[in-house]
Coordinates of C-alpha atoms in Angstrom, one line a residue:
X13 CA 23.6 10.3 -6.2
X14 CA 25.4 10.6 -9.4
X15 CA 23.6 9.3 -12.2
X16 CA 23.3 10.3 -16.1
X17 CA 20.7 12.8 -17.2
X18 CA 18.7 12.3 -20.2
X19 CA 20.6 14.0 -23.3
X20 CA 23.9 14.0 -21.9
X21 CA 26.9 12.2 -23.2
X22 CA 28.5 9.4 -21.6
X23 CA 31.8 10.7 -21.2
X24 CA 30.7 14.1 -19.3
X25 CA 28.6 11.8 -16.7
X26 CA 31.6 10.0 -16.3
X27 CA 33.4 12.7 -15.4
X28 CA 31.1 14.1 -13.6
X29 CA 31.0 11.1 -11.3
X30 CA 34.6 11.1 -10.8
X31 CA 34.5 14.7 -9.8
X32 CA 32.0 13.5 -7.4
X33 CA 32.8 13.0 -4.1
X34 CA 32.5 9.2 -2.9
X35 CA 30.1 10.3 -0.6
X36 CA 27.4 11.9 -2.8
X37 CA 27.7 9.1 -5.0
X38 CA 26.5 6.8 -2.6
X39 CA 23.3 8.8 -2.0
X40 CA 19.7 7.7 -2.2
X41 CA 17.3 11.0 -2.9
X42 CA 13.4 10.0 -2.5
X43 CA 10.4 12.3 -3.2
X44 CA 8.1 11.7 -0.7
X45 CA 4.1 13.3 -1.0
X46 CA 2.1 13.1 1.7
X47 CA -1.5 12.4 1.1
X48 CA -3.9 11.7 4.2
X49 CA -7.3 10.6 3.1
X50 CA -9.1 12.9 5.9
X51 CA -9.6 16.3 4.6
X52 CA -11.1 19.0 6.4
X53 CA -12.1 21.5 3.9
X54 CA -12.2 19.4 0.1
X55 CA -13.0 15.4 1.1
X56 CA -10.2 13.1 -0.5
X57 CA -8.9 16.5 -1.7
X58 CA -5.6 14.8 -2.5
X59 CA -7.2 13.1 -5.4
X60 CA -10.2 15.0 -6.4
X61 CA -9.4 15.9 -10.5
X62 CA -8.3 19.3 -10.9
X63 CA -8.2 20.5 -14.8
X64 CA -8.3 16.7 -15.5
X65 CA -5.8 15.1 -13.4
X66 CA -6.0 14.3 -9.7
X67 CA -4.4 16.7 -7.8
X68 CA -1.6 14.7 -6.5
X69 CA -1.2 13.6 -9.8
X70 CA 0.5 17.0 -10.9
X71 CA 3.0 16.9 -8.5
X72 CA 3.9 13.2 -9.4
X73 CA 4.9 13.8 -12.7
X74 CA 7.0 17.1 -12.0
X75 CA 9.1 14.7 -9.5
X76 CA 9.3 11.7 -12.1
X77 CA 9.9 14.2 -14.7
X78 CA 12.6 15.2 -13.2
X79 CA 14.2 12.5 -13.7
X80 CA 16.3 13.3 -10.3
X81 CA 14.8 10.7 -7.5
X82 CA 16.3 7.2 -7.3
X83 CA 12.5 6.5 -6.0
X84 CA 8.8 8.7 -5.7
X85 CA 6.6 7.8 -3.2
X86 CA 3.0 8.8 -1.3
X87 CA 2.6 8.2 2.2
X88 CA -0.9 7.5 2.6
X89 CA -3.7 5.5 4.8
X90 CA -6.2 5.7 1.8
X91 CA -6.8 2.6 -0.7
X92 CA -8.3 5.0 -3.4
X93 CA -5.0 6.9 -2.8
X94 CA -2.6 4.5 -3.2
X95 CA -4.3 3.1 -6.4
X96 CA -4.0 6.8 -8.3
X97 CA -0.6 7.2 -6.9
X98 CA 0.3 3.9 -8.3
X99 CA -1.6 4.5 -11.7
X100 CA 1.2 7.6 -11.5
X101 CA 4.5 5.6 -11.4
X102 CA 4.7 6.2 -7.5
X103 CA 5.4 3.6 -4.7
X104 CA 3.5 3.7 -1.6
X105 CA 4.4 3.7 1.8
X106 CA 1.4 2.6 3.8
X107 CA 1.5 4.9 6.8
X108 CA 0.1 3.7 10.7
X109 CA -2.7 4.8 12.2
X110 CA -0.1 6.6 14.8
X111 CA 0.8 9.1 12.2
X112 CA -2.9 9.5 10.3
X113 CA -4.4 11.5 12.8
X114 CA -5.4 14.6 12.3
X115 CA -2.8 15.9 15.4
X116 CA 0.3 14.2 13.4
X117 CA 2.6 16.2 11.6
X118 CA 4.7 15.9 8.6
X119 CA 7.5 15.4 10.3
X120 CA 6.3 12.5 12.0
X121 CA 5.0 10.8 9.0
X122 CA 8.0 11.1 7.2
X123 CA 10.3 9.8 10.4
X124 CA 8.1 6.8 10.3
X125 CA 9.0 6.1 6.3
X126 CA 12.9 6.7 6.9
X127 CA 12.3 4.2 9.7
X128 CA 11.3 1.6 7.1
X129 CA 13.3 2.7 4.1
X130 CA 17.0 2.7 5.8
X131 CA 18.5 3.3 2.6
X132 CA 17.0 6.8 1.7
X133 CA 20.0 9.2 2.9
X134 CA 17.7 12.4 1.7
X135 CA 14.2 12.7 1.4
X136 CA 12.5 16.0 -0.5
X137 CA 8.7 16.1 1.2
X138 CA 6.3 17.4 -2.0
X139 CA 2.9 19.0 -1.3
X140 CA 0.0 17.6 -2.9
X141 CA -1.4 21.1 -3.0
X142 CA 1.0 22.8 -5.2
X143 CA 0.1 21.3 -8.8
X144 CA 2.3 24.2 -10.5
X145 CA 5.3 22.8 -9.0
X146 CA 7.8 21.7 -12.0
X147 CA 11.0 19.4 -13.0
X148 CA 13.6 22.8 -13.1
X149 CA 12.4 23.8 -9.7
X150 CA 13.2 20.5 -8.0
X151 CA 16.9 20.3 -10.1
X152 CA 17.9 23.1 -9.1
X153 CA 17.0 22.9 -5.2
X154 CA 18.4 19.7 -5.4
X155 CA 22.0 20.6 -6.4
X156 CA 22.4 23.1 -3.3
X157 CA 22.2 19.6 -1.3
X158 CA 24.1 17.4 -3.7
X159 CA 26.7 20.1 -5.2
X160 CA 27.0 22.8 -2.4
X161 CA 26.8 20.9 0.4
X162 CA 23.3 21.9 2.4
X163 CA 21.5 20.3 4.6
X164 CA 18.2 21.3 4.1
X165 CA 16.1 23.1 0.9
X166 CA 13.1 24.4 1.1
X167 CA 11.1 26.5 -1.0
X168 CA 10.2 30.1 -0.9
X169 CA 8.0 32.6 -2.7
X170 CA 8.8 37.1 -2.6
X171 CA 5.6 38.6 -1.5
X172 CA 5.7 42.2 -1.1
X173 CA 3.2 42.6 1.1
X174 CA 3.3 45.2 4.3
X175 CA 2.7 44.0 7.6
X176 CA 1.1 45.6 10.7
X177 CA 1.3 44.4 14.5
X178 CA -2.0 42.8 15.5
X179 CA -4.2 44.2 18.3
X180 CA -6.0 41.9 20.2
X181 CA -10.0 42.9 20.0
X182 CA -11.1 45.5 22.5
X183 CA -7.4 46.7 23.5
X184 CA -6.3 50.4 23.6
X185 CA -3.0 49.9 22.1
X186 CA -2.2 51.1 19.0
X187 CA -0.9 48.8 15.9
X188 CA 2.4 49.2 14.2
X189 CA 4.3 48.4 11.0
X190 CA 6.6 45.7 11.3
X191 CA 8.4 45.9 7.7
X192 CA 7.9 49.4 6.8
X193 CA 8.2 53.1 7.5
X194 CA 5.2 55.0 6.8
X195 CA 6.4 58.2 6.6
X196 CA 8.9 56.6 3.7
X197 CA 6.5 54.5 2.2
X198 CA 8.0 52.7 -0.9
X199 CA 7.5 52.1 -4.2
X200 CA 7.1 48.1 -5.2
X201 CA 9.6 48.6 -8.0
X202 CA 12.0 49.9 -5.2
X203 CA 11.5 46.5 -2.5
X204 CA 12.5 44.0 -2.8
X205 CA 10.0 42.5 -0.5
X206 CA 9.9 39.7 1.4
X207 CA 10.3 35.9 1.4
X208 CA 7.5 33.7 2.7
X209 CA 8.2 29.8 2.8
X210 CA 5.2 28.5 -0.3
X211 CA 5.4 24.9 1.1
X212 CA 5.9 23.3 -2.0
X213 CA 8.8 21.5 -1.3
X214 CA 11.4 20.9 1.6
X215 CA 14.5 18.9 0.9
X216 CA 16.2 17.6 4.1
X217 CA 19.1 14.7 4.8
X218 CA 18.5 11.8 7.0
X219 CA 20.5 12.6 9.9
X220 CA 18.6 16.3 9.7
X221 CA 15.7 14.7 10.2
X222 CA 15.8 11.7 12.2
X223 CA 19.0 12.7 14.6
X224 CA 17.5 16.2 14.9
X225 CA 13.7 16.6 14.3
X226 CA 13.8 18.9 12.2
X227 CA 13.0 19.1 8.2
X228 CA 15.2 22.6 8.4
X229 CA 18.3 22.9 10.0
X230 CA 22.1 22.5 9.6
X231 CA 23.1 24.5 6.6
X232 CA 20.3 25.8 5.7
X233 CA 18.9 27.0 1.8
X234 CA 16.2 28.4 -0.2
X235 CA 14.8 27.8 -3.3
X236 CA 13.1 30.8 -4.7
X237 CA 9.9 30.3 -6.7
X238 CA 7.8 32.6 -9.3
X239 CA 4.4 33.8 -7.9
X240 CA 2.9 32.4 -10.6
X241 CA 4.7 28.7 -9.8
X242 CA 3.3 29.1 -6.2
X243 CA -0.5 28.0 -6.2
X244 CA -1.4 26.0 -2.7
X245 CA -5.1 24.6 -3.4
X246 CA -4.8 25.0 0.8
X247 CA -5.5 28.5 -0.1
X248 CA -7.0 28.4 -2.9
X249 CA -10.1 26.8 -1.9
X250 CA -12.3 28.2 -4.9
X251 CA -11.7 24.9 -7.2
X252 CA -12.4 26.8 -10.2
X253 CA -10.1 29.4 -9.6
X254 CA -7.4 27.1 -9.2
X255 CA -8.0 25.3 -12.3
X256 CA -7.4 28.0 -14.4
X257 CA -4.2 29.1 -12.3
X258 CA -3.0 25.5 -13.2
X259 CA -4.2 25.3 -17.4
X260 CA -2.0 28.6 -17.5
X261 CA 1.2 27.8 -14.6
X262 CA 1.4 23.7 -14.2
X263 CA 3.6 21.4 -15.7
X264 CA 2.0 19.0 -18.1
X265 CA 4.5 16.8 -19.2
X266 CA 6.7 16.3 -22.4
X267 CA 3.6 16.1 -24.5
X268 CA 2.1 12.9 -26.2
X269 CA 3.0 11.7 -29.5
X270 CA 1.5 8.4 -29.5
X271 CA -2.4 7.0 -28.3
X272 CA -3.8 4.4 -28.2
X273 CA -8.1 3.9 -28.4
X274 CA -9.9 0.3 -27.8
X275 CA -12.3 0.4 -30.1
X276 CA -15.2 -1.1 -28.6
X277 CA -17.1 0.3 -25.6
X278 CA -14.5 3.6 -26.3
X279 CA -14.8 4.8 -30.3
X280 CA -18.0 2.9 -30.2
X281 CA -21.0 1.4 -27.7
X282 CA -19.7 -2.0 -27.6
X283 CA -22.6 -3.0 -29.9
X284 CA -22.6 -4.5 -33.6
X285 CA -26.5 -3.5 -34.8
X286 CA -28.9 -3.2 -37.3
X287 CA -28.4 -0.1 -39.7
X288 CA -31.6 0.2 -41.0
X289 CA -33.9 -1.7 -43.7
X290 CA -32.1 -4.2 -45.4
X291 CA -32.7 -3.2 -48.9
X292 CA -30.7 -0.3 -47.5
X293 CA -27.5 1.1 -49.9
X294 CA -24.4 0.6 -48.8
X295 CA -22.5 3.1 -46.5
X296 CA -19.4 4.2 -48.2
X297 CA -16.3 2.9 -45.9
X298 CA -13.9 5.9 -47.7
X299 CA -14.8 8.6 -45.1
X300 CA -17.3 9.6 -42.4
X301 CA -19.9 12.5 -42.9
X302 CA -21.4 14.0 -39.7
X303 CA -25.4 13.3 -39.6
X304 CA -28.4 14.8 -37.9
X305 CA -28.0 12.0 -35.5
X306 CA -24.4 12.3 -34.5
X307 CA -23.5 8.8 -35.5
X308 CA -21.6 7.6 -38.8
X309 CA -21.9 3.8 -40.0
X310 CA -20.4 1.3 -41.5
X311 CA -22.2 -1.7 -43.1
X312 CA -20.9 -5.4 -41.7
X313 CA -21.6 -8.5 -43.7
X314 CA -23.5 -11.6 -41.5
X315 CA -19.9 -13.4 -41.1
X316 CA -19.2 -10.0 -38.7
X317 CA -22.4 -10.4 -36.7
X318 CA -20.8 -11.1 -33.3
X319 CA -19.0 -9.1 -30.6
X320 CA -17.1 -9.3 -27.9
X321 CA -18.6 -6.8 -25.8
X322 CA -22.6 -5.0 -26.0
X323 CA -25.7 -6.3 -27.6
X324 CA -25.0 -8.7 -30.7
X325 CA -27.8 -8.3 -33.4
X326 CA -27.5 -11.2 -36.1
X327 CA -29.5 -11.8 -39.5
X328 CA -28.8 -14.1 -42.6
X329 CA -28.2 -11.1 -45.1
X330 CA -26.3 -7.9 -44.9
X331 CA -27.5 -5.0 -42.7
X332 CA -25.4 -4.7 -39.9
X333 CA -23.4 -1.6 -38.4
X334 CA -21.1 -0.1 -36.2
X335 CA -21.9 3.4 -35.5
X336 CA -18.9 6.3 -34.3
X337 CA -20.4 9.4 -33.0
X338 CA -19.2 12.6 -35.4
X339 CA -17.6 14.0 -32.0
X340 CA -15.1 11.0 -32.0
X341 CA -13.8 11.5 -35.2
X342 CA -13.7 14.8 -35.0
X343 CA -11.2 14.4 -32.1
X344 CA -9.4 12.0 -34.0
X345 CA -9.0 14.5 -36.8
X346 CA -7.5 16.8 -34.5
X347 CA -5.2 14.4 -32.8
X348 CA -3.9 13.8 -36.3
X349 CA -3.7 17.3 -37.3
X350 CA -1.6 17.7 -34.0
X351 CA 1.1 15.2 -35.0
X352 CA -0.4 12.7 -32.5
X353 CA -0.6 8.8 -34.0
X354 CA -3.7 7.3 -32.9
X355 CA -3.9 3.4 -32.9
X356 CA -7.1 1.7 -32.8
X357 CA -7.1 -1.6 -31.0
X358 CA -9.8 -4.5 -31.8
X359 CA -9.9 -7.4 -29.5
X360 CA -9.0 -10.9 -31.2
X361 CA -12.1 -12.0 -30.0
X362 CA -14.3 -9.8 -31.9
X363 CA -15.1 -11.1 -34.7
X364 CA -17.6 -8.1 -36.1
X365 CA -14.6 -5.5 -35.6
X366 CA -12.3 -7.7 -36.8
X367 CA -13.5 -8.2 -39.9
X368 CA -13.8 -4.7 -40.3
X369 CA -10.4 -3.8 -39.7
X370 CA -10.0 -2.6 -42.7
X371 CA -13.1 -0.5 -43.3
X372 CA -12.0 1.2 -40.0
X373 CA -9.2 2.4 -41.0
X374 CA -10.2 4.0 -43.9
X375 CA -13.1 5.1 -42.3
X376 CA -10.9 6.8 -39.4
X377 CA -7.5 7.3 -41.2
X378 CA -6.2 5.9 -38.1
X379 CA -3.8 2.1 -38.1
X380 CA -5.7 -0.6 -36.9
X381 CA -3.9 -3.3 -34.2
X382 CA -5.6 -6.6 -33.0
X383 CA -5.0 -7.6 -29.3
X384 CA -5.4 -10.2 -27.0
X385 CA -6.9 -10.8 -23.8
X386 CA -4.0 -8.6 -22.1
X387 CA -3.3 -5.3 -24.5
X388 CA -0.2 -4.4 -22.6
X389 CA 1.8 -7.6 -24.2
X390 CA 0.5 -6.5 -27.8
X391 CA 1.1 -2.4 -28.0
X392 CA 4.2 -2.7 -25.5
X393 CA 6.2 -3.8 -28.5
X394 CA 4.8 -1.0 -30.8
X395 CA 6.2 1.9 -27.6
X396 CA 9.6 -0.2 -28.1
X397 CA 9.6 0.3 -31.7
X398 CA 8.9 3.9 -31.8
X399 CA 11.5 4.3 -28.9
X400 CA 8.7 5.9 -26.8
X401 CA 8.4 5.9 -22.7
X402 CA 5.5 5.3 -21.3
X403 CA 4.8 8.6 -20.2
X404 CA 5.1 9.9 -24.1
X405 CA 1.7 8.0 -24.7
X406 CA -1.9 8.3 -24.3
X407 CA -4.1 5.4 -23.5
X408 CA -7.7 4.7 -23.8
X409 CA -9.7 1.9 -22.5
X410 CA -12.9 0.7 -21.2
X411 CA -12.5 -2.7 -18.9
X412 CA -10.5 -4.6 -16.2
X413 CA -7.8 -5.5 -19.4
X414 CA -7.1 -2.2 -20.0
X415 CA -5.8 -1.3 -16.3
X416 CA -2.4 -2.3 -16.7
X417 CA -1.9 -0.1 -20.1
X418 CA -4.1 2.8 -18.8
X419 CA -2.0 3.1 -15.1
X420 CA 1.2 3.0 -17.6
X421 CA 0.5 5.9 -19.8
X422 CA 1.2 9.4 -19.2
X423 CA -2.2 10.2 -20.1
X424 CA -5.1 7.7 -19.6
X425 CA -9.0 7.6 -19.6
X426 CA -12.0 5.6 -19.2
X427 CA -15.9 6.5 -20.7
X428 CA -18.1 7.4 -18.3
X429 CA -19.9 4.0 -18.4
X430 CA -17.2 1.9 -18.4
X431 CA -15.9 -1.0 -15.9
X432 CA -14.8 0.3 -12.4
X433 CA -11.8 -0.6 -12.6
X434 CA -10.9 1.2 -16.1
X435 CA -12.2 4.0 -14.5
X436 CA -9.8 4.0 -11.4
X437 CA -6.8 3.2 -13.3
X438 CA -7.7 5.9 -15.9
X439 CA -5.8 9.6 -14.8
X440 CA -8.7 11.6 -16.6
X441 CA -12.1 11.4 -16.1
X442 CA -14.7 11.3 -19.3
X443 CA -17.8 13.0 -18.8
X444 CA -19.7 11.2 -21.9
X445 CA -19.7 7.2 -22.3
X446 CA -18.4 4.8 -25.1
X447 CA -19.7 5.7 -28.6
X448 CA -20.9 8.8 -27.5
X449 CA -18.3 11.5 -27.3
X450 CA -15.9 10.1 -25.0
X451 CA -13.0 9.9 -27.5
X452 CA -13.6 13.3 -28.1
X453 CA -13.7 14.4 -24.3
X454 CA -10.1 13.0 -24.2
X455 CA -8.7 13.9 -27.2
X456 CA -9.1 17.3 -26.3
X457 CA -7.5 16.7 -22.6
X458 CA -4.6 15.5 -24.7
X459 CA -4.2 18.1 -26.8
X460 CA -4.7 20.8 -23.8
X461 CA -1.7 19.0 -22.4
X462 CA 0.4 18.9 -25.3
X463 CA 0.0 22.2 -26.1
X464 CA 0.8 23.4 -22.6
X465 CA 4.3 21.3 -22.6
X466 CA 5.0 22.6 -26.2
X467 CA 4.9 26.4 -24.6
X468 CA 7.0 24.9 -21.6
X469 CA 9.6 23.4 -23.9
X470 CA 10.2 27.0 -25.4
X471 CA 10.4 29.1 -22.7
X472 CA 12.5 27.2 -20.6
X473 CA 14.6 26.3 -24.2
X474 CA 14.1 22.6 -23.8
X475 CA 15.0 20.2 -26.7
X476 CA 13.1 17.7 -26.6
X477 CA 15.8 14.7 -28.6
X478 CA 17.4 15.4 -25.0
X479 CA 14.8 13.2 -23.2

């Protein structure tokens, strides 16, 4: 289907269009993952966090990245699935029970979601286990269906590997090469070796697939991948290993340039407390100063001595703090130095914080929002203003409120100790709890990511005013 990429101007998708054969334009192109909860070798593998994103996640955002598919979808039987592929911008087609077994086959699961989408004239089946699959790949394999006519895509990978006839165990016979000449034995600069399908991705048309059977057929196509693009945790069962194939290889987005932080129960406990001994000097509100403990404070008058959230300490005279853990700020300074605009949000409802939205800021440099009991309707206007999608921002937040902003932004997280469903709806997975180092833990996921799409962006001479 025709339709207007980021970046380019009007007139030449216009064009375009009309140069477009009726046909094509008339088209309906899904991505379709399929993600079975059963698992034989890595339980719910499809969603277990690999370099801080679940694994299906990585291959979500190359296909929405892409910017290609009039709709992306997981085909799953799995209510933990379909949440995370959700919290990723994906529909869900819930599968049958005929086709989660573990005897059914792709190709019946994805007959069975053609069946009840009648309007998806090609479908391009992602796996879940290639997470250094990106946006260019599925472009250009795309065009050989739309512009040149195929019928079916699919991608491969060169391996120059030599292969030898195998001999059953306990036979006489003798094995031979099947790709090589011994006797002429060459050198890997001088092959061109072989190409061996990587299962990342197979693009097929509707009548390929449901007149035919068959996810390969007709006019068929490759798509030729680097070795380096080609990771299949399948294979690469040593999680570890993977993980570092995908920090160096997988595609990590645009890159944010805007985050958002609830204050309490993320930057701090939840708690408004006592500081100390109430003849006790003021703390300075200009700056924060790391301290044996870990924890910075700032002094709150007994109007602020109530909260939303946590313990509540009260007393008639002045002595009351909120304390942010030296780790959080220092993630916030390095979110700053990185060009990324952090936003702290206090609830309306908190009074304590509320009062202090001032000393907050100058204690964390950072702009200071109030919300109400849904965030989304507050910061949704300040993503308008700065012209920003969703997936340019990060999201922090702690409780059931928070879902709807956290399954929205590109990158999300929850602390460790916060509400279950923050935690589910968050894409990356704090190891330390609100107020003590969790802001930190993703600040640092963020600016892994943003670096990664930075080096993207310039080898593969992307500008980003384009998107």
């Amino acid at each position: 289907m025709a339709t207007r990429k980021r970046g380019m101007p009007e007139e030449n998708a216009k064009s375009e269009e009309a140069e477009s054969p009726k046909k094509l334009r008339s088209r309906h192109v899904a991505a379709l993952i399929l993600a079975r909860g059963g698992s034989k070798g890595i339980p719910l593998k499809n969603i277990k966090p690999l370099a801080g994103v679940p694994l299906v996640g990585w291959v979500l955002r190359a296909a929405i990245d892409s910017g290609e598919f009039d709709s992306v979808w997981v085909s799953t039987d799995h209510d933990e699935i379909e949440k995370i592929a959700k919290s990723w911008g994906a529909k869900v087609h819930r599968r049958s029970q005929e086709v989660s077994k573990d005897s059914s086959t792709s190709l019946e699961t994805i007959q069975e979601f053609l069946k009840k989408n009648p309007d998806v004239t090609v479908v391009c089946n992602i796996q879940a286990t290639s997470p250094c699959l990106h946006p260019t790949h599925l472009k250009e394999a795309l065009k050989k269906i739309t512009k040149d006519g195929y019928d079916s895509v699919f991608s491969v990978v060169r391996r120059h590997q030599f292969r030898w006839k195998e001999v059953k165990k306990g036979s006489d016979e003798c094995t031979k090469p099947e790709n090589l000449n011994p006797a002429k034995r060459p050198r890997r600069q001088d092959w061109n070796g072989e190409l061996i399908e990587n299962g990342s991705f197979y693009f097929a048309t509707r009548d390929l697939i449901m007149k035919e059977g068959r996810l390969q057929g007709g006019r068929v196509a490759y798509f030729e991948m680097e070795p380096q693009h080609s990771v299949d945790i399948d294979v690469d069962i040593d999680w570890p290993v993977a993980e570092q194939r995908v920090l160096r290889y997988g595609y990590f987005g645009r890159g944010v340039s805007l985050m958002f932080c609830e204050v309490s129960g993320c930057l701090t406990d939840g708690r408004v407390h006592l500081s100390g001994s109430l003849d006790r000097p003021a703390v300075s509100s200009a700056g924060l100063s790391d301290t044996d403990s870990g924890v910075s404070s700032a002094n709150v008058s007994e109007s602020e001595a109530s909260s939303a959230k946590g313990s509540v300490h009260s007393r008639d005279t002045e002595g009351f703090s909120v304390s942010i853990h030296s780790r959080d700020t220092a993630g916030l300074r390095k979110l700053k130095k990185d060009d990324v605009e952090v936003v702290l949000l206090i609830s309306e409802e908190n009074v304590a914080l509320r009062q202090m939205r001032y000393k907050l800021k100058m204690m964390t440099g950072c702009e200071v929002m109030l919300v109400g009991e849904d965030p989304l309707k507050d910061v949704q206007s300040m993503v308008e203003k700065r012209k920003l999608d969703w997936k340019d921002v990060a999201y922090m937040g702690c409780d059931a409120a928070s879902a709807s902003c956290l399954h929205l932004a590109g990158l999300s997280a929850a602390p460790a100790d916060a509400q279950p469903d923050a935690i589910r709806a968050g894409k990356f997975a704090c190891k330390q709890g609100g107020g003590a180092g969790a802001v930190r833990d993703f600040a640092e996921h963020v600016l892994v990511q943003k670096q990664q799409a930075r080096l993207q962006m310039k080898q593969d001479g992307i500008d980003r005013n384009c998107f």
